[in-house]
GROMACS .gro file of C-alpha atoms in nm:
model
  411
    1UNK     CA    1   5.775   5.237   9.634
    2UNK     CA    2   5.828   5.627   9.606
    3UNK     CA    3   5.629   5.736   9.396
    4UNK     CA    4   5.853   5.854   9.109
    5UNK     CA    5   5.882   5.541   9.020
    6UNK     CA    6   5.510   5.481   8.925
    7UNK     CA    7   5.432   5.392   8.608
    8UNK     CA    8   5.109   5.635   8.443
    9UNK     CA    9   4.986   5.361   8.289
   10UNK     CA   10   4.824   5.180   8.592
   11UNK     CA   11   4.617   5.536   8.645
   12UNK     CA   12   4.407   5.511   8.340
   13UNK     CA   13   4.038   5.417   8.232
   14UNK     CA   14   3.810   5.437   7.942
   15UNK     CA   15   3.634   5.782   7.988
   16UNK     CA   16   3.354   5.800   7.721
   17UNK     CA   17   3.268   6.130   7.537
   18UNK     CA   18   2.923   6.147   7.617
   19UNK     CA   19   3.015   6.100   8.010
   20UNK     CA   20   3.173   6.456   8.039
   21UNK     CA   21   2.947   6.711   8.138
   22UNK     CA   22   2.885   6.981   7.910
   23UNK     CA   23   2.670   7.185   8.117
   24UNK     CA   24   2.621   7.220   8.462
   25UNK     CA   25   2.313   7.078   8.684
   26UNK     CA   26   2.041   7.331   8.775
   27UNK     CA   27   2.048   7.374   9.126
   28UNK     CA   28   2.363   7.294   9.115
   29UNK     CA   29   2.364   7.108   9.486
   30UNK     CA   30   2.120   6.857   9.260
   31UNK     CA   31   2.408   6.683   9.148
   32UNK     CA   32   2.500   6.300   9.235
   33UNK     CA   33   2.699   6.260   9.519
   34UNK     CA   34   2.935   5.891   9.561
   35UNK     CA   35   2.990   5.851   9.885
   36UNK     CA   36   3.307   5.595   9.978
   37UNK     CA   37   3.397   5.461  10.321
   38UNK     CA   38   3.542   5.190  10.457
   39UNK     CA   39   3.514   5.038  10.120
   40UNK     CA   40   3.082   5.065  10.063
   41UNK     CA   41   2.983   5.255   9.814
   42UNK     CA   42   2.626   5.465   9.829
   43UNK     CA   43   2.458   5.721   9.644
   44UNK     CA   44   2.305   6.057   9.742
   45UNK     CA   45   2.281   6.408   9.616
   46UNK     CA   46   2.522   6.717   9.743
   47UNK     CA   47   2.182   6.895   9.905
   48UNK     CA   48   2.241   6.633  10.183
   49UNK     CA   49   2.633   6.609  10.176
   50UNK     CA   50   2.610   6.718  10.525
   51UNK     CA   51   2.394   6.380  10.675
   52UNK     CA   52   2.747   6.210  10.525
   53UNK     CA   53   2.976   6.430  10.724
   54UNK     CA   54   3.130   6.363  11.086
   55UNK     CA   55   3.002   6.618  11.310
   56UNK     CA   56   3.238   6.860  11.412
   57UNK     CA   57   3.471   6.806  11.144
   58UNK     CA   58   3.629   7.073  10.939
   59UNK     CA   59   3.557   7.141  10.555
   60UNK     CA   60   3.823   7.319  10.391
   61UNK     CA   61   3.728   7.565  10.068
   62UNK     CA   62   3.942   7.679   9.826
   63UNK     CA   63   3.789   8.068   9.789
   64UNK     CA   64   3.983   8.146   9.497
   65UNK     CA   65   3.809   8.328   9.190
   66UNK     CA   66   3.832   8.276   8.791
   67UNK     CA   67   3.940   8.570   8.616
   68UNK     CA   68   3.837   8.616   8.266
   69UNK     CA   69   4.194   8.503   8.160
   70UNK     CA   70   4.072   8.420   7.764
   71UNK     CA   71   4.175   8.728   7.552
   72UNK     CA   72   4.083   8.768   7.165
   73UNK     CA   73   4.279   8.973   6.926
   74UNK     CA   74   4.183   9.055   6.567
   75UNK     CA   75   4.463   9.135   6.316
   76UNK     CA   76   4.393   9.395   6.053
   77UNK     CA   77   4.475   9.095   5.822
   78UNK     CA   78   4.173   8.945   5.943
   79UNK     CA   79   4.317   8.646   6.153
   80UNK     CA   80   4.260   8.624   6.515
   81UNK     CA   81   4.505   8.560   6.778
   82UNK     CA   82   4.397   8.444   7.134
   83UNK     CA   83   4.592   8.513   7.454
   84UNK     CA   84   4.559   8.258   7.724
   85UNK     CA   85   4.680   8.438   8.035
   86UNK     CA   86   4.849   8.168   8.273
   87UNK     CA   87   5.056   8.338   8.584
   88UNK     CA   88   5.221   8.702   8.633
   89UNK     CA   89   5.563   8.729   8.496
   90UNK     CA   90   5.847   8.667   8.740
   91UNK     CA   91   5.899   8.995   8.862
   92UNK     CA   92   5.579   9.025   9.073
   93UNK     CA   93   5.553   8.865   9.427
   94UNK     CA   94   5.222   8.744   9.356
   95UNK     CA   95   4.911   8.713   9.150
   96UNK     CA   96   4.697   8.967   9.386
   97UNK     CA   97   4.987   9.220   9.312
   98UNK     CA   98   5.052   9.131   8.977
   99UNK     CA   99   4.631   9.201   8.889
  100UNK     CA  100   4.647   9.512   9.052
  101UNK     CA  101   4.876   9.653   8.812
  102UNK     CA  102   4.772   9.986   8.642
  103UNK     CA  103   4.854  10.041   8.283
  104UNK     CA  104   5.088   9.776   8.210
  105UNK     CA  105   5.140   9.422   8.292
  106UNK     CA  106   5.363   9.136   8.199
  107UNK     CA  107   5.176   8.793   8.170
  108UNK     CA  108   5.275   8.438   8.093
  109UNK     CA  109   5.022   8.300   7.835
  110UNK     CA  110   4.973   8.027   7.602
  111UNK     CA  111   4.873   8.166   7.247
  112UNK     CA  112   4.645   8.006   6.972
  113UNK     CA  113   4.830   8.110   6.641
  114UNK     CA  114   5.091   8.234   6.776
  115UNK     CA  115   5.283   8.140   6.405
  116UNK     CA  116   5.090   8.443   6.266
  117UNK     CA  117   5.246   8.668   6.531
  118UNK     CA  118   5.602   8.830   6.529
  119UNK     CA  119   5.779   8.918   6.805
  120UNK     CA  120   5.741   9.295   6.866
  121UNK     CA  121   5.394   9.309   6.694
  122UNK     CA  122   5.159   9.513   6.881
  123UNK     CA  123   4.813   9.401   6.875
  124UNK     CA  124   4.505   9.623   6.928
  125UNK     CA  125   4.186   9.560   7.106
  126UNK     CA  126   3.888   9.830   7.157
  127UNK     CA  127   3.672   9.783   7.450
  128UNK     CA  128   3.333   9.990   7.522
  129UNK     CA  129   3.284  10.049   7.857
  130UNK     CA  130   3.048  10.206   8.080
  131UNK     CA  131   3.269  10.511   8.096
  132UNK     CA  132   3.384  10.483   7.796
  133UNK     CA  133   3.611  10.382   7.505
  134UNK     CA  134   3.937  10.167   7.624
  135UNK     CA  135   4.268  10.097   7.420
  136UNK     CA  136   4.433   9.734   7.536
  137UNK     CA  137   4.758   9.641   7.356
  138UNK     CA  138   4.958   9.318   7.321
  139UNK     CA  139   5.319   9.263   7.286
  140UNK     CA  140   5.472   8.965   7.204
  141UNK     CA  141   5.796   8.989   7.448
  142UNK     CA  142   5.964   8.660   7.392
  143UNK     CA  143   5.897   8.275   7.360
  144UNK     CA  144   5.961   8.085   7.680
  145UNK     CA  145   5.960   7.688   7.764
  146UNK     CA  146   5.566   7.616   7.758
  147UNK     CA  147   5.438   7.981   7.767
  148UNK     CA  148   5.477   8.333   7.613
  149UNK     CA  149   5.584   8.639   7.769
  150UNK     CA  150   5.348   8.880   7.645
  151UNK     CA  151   5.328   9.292   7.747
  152UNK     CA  152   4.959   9.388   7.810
  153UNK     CA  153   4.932   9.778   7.852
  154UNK     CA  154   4.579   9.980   7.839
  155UNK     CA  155   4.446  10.328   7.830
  156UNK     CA  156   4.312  10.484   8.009
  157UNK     CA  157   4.584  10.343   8.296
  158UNK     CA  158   4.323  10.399   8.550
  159UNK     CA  159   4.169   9.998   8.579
  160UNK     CA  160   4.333   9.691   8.777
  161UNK     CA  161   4.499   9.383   8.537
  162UNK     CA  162   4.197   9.243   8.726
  163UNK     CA  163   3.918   9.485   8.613
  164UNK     CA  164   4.069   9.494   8.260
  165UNK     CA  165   4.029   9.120   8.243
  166UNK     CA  166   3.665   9.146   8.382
  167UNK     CA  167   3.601   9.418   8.085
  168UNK     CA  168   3.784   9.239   7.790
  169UNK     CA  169   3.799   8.851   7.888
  170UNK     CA  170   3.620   8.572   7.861
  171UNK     CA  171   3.557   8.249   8.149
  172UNK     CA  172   3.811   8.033   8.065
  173UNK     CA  173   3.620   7.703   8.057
  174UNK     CA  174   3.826   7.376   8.065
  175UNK     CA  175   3.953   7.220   7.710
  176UNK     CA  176   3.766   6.900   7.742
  177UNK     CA  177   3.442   7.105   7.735
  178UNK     CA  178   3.378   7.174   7.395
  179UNK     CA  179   3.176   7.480   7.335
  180UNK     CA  180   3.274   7.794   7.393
  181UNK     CA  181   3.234   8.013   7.704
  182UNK     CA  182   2.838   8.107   7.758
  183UNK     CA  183   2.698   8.423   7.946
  184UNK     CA  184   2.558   8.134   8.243
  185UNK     CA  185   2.920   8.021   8.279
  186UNK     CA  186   2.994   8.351   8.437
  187UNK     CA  187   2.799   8.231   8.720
  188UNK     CA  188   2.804   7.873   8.680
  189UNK     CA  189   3.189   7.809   8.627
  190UNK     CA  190   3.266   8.029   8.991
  191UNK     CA  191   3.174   7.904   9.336
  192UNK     CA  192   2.933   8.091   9.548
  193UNK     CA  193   3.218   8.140   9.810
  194UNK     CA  194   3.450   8.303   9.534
  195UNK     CA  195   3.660   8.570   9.687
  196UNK     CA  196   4.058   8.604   9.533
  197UNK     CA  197   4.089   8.695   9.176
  198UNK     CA  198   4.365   8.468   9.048
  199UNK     CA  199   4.256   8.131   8.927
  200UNK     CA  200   4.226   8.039   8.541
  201UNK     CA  201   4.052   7.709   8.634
  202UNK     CA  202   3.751   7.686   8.904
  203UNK     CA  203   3.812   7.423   9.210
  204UNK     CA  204   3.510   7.219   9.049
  205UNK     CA  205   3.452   7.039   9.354
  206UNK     CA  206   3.303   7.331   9.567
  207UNK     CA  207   3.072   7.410   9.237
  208UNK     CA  208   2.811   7.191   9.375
  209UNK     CA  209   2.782   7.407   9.722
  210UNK     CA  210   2.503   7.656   9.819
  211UNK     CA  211   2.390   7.863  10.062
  212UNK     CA  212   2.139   7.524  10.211
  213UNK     CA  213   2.429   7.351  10.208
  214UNK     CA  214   2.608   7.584  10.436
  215UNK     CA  215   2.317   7.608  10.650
  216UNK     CA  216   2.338   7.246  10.692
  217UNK     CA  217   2.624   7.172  10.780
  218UNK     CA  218   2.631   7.419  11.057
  219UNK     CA  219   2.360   7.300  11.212
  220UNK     CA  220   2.541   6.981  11.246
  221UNK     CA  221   2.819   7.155  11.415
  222UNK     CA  222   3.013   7.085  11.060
  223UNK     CA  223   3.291   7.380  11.112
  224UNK     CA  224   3.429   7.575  10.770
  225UNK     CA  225   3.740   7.739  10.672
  226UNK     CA  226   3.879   7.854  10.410
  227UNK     CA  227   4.237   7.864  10.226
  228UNK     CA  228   4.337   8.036   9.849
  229UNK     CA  229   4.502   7.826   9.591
  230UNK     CA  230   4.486   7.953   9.264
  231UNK     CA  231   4.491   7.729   8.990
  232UNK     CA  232   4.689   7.734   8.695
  233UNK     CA  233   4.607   7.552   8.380
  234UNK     CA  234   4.882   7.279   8.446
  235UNK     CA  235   4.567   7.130   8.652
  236UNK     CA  236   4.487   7.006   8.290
  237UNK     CA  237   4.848   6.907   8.202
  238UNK     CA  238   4.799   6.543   8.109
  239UNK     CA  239   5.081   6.302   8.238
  240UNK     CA  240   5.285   6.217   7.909
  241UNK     CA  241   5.581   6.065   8.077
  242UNK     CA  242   5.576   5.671   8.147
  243UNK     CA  243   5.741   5.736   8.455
  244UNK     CA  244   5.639   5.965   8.700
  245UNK     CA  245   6.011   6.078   8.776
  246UNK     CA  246   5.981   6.265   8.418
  247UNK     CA  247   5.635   6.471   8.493
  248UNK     CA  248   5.691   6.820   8.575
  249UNK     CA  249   5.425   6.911   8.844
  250UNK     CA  250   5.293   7.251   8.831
  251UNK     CA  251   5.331   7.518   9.077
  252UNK     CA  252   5.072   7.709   9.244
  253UNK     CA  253   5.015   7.977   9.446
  254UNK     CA  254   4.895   7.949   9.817
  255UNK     CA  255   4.780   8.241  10.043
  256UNK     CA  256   4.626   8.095  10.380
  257UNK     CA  257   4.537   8.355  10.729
  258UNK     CA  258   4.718   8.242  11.041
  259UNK     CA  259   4.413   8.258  11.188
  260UNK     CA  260   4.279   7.932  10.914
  261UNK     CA  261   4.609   7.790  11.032
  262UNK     CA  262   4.538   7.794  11.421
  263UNK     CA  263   4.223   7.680  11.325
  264UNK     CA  264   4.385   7.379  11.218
  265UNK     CA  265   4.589   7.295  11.425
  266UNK     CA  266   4.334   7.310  11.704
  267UNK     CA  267   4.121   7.090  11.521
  268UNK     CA  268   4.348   6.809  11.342
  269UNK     CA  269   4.437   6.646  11.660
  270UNK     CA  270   4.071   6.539  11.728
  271UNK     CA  271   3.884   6.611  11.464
  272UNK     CA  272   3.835   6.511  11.090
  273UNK     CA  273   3.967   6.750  10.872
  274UNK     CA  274   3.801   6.717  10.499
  275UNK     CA  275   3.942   6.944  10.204
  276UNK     CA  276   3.708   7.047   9.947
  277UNK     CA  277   3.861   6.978   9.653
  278UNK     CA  278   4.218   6.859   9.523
  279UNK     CA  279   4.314   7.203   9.544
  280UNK     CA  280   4.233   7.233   9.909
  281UNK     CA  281   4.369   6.866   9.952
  282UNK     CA  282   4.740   7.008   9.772
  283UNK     CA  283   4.699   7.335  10.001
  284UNK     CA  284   4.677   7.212  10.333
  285UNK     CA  285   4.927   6.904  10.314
  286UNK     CA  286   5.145   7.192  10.215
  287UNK     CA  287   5.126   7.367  10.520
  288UNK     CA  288   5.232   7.086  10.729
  289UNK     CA  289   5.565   7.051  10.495
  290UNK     CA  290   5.604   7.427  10.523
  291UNK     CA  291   5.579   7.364  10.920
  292UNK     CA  292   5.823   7.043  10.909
  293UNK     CA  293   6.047   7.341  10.723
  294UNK     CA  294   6.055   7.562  10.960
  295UNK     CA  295   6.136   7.364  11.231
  296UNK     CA  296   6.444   7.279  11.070
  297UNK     CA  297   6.498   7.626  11.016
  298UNK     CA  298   6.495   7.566  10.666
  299UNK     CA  299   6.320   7.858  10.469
  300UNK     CA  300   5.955   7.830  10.421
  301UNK     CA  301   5.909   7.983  10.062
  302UNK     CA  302   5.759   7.715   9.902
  303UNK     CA  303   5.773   7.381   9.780
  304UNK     CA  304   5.902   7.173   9.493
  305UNK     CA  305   5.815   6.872   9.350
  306UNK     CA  306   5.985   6.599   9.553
  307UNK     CA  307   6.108   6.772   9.867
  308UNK     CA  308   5.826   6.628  10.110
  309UNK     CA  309   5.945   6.288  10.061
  310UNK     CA  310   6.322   6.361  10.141
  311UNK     CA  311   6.271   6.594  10.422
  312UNK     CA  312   6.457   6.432  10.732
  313UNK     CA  313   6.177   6.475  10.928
  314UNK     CA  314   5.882   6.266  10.849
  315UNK     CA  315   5.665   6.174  11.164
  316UNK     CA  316   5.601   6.478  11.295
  317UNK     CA  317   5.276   6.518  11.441
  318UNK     CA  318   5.030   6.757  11.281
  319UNK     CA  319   4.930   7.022  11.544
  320UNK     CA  320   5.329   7.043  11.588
  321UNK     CA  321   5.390   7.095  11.230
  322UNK     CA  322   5.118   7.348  11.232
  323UNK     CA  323   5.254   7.507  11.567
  324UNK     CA  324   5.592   7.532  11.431
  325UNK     CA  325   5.468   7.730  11.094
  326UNK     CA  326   5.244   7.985  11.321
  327UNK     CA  327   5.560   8.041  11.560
  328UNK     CA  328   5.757   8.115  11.223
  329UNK     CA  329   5.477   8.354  11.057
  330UNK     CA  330   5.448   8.538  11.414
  331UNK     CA  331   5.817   8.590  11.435
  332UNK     CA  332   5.838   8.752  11.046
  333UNK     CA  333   5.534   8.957  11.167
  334UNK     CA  334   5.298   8.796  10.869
  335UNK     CA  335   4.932   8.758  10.906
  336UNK     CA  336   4.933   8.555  10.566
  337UNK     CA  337   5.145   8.285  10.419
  338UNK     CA  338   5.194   8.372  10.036
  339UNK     CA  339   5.395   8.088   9.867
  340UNK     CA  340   5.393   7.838   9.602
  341UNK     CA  341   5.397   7.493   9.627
  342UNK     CA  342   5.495   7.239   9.342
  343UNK     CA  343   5.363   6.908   9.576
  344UNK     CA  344   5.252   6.600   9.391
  345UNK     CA  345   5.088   6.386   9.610
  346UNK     CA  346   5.091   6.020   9.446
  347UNK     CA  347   5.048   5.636   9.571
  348UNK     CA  348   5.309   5.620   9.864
  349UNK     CA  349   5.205   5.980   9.978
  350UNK     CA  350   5.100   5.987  10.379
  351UNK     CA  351   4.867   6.212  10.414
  352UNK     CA  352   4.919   6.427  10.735
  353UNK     CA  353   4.593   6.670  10.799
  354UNK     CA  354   4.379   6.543  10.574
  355UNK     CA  355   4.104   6.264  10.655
  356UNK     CA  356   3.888   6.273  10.317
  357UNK     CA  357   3.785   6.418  10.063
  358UNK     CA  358   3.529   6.594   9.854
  359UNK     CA  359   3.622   6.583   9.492
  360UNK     CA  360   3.470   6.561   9.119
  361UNK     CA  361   3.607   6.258   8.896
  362UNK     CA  362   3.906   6.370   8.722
  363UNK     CA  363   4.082   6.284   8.408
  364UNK     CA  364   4.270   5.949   8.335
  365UNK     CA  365   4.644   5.937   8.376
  366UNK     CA  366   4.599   6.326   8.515
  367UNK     CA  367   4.803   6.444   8.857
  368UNK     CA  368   4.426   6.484   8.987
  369UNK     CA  369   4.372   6.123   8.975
  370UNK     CA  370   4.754   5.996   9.099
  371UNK     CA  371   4.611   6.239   9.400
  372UNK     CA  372   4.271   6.000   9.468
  373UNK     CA  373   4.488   5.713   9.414
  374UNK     CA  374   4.700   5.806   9.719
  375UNK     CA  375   4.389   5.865   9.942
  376UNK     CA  376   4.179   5.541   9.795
  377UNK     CA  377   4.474   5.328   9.700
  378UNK     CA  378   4.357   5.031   9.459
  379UNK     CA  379   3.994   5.154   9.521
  380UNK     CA  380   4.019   5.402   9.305
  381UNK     CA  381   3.967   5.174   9.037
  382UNK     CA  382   3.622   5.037   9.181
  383UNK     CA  383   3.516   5.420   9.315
  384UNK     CA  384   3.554   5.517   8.907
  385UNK     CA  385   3.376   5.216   8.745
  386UNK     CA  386   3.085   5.241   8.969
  387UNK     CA  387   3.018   5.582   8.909
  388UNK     CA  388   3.079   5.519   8.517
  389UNK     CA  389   2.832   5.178   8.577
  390UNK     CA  390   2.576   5.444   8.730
  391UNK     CA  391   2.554   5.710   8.490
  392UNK     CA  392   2.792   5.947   8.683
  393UNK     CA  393   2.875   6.280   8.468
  394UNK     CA  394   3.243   6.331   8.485
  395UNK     CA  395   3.512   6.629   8.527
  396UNK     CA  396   3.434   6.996   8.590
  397UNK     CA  397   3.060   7.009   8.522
  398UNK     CA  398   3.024   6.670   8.615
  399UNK     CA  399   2.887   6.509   8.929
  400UNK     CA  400   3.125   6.384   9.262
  401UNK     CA  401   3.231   6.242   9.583
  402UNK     CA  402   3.277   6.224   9.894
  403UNK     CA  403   3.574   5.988  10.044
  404UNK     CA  404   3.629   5.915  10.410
  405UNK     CA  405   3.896   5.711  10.502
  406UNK     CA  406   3.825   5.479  10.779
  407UNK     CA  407   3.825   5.631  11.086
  408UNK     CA  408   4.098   5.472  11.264
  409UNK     CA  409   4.336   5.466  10.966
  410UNK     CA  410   4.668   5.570  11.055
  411UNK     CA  411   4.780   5.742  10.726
   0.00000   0.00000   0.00000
């Protein structure tokens, strides 16, 4: 079946209250670890993730960084507005470029009361800094399909989009955690690998990673690399249609080295390759569609939501893909792939690079959870009731696992 056809409702379970994390564990590699293969089922902790791992396999990490994307507005009525800052406005390339703006920025955003806000209002927000007083403005531009267009502009002009936000923002935890944003969560709601500003949502499952885990795994010969997705709140967008066909996937932006990407291909061919996270997962199936792209000669700037599973190519092998994408980046001169992909990996997906997994447990009838479906199939289903039978804390905060499909599984 392709996997527009699904139906949501076959991706659901009962998901308790009191079985979402609140807070994070403290260390946080104390946190339970389900581990999956070949259908068993055992328990652990993420301190010794890497006794679970096949040596010489490669982890992939998502290294992108939450920005303080939460903005709070008081009106001289009294009322407060608050500005959700989702992705840059259209008319940057990227987010990287779009943060470095000086002085002025355009910004898609959700906004909470939003009906007490005209268009063309200008609201005003003093900030005390270090070196002073700063000025940051908000203009409501116009009302788009699911977002706001709103004008940010500051003064002094001297500070980044992404130092503003670090000055006047707040960590923008997820909406099923509800309490608001607390000084720990600076720290806590980042991973310790955090590197590109550009995310408004953390890739949860690398929260559980420290420096001992790192240690670990290399002295098992467990190989690292690391890719940038940066997550958009659409990661929370709940399926609502009954069809997949009618769900909108959100797009994301990638920004991967060539150099990550020649890792890859070197290793995929004999190796395990594991993602770290969904995010990860989404990132580096991409890459292999971007590759199949280019060696059609099709352009490679980006993906949509079906396109995979139409392209006339669909057995090509891995390294090639990869091979093929490298050969196109070297021939445009570019050291880093900067796209977006819209890729909704479902049931009926064939997974090309990746061989696993290392996720948290996501929300019912959620994109996030269509994506373990693929990689578990009807397992999925006995992977979540276990860890809800064994006192398991769920979604960003919550606890994880680690799936490995069976080692001679042709995908």
């Amino acid at each position: 079946m392709h996997p527009k056809h699904l139906s949501i409702a076959e991706f659901t379970y009962e998901l308790p209250n009191e079985r979402i994390a609140e807070y994070p564990v403290n260390p946080r590699d104390q946190s339970k670890l389900l581990c999956w293969e070949n259908g068993l089922i055992s328990e652990d902790i993420y301190a010794n993730i890497s006794d679970h791992l096949p040596e010489n396999s490669l982890l992939i990490f998502n290294n992108t960084k939450v920005v303080e994307a939460r903005l709070l507005f008081q009106k001289p009525t009294g009322g407060v507005i608050e500005i959700f800052c989702l992705e840059p406005h259209e008319q940057y390339t990227d987010i990287t470029t779009a943060l470095q703006q000086t002085g002025t920025v355009w910004w898609h955003c959700l906004v909470g009361g939003a009906s007490k806000w005209k268009p063309g209002q200008v609201l005003q927000k003093n900030i005390t800094t270090a070196t002073g007083e700063l000025l940051l403005e908000a203009r409501y531009v116009e009302k788009k399909t699911g977002s706001f267009i709103i004008e940010l502009s500051w003064r002094p002009a001297d500070k980044s989009f992404a130092e503003l936000l670090h000055l006047a923002g707040a960590i923008p935890l997820p909406p099923y955690i509800k309490r608001k944003a607390e000084s720990p969560d600076n720290e806590t709601y980042q991973t310790i690998y955090a590197k590109m500003d550009g995310s408004v949502a953390a890739p949860t499952a690398g929260l559980h990673f420290t420096n001992d885990i790192f240690a670990k795994l290399r002295s098992k010969n467990i190989n690292t690399a690391y890719v940038t997705l940066h997550v958009g709140a659409g990661t929370f967008k709940p399926v609502k249609a009954d069809v997949l066909e009618e769900h909108e996937m959100h797009a994301e932006f990638i920004d991967v080295s060539i150099e990550t990407i020649r890792q890859l291909a070197e290793t995929v061919s004999h190796h395990q390759v594991i993602p770290v996270g969904t995010t990860s997962m989404r990132t580096i199936e991409s890459l292999y569609w971007l590759g199949v792209k280019a060696s059609l000669g099709e352009p490679v700037n980006g993906l949509s939501q079906w396109e995979v599973y139409d392209l006339p190519v669909q057995d090509m092998d891995a390294a090639e893909a990869l091979k093929q994408l490298i050969r196109w980046m070297e021939l445009n001169k570019l050291q880093q792939l900067i796209t977006k992909t819209q890729i909704i990996i479902a049931p009926g997906y064939k997974f090309r690079i990746a061989k696993g997994l290392v996720t948290n447990f996501h929300q019912p009838q959620s994109t996030l959870l269509l994506l373990i479906a693929a990689l578990a199939g009807k397992n999925w289903k006995t992977i979540y009731q276990y860890a809800l039978d064994h006192n398991f804390r769920f979604l960003s905060y919550g606890d994880g696992c680690l799936m490995l499909a069976d080692r001679d599984k042709e995908f």
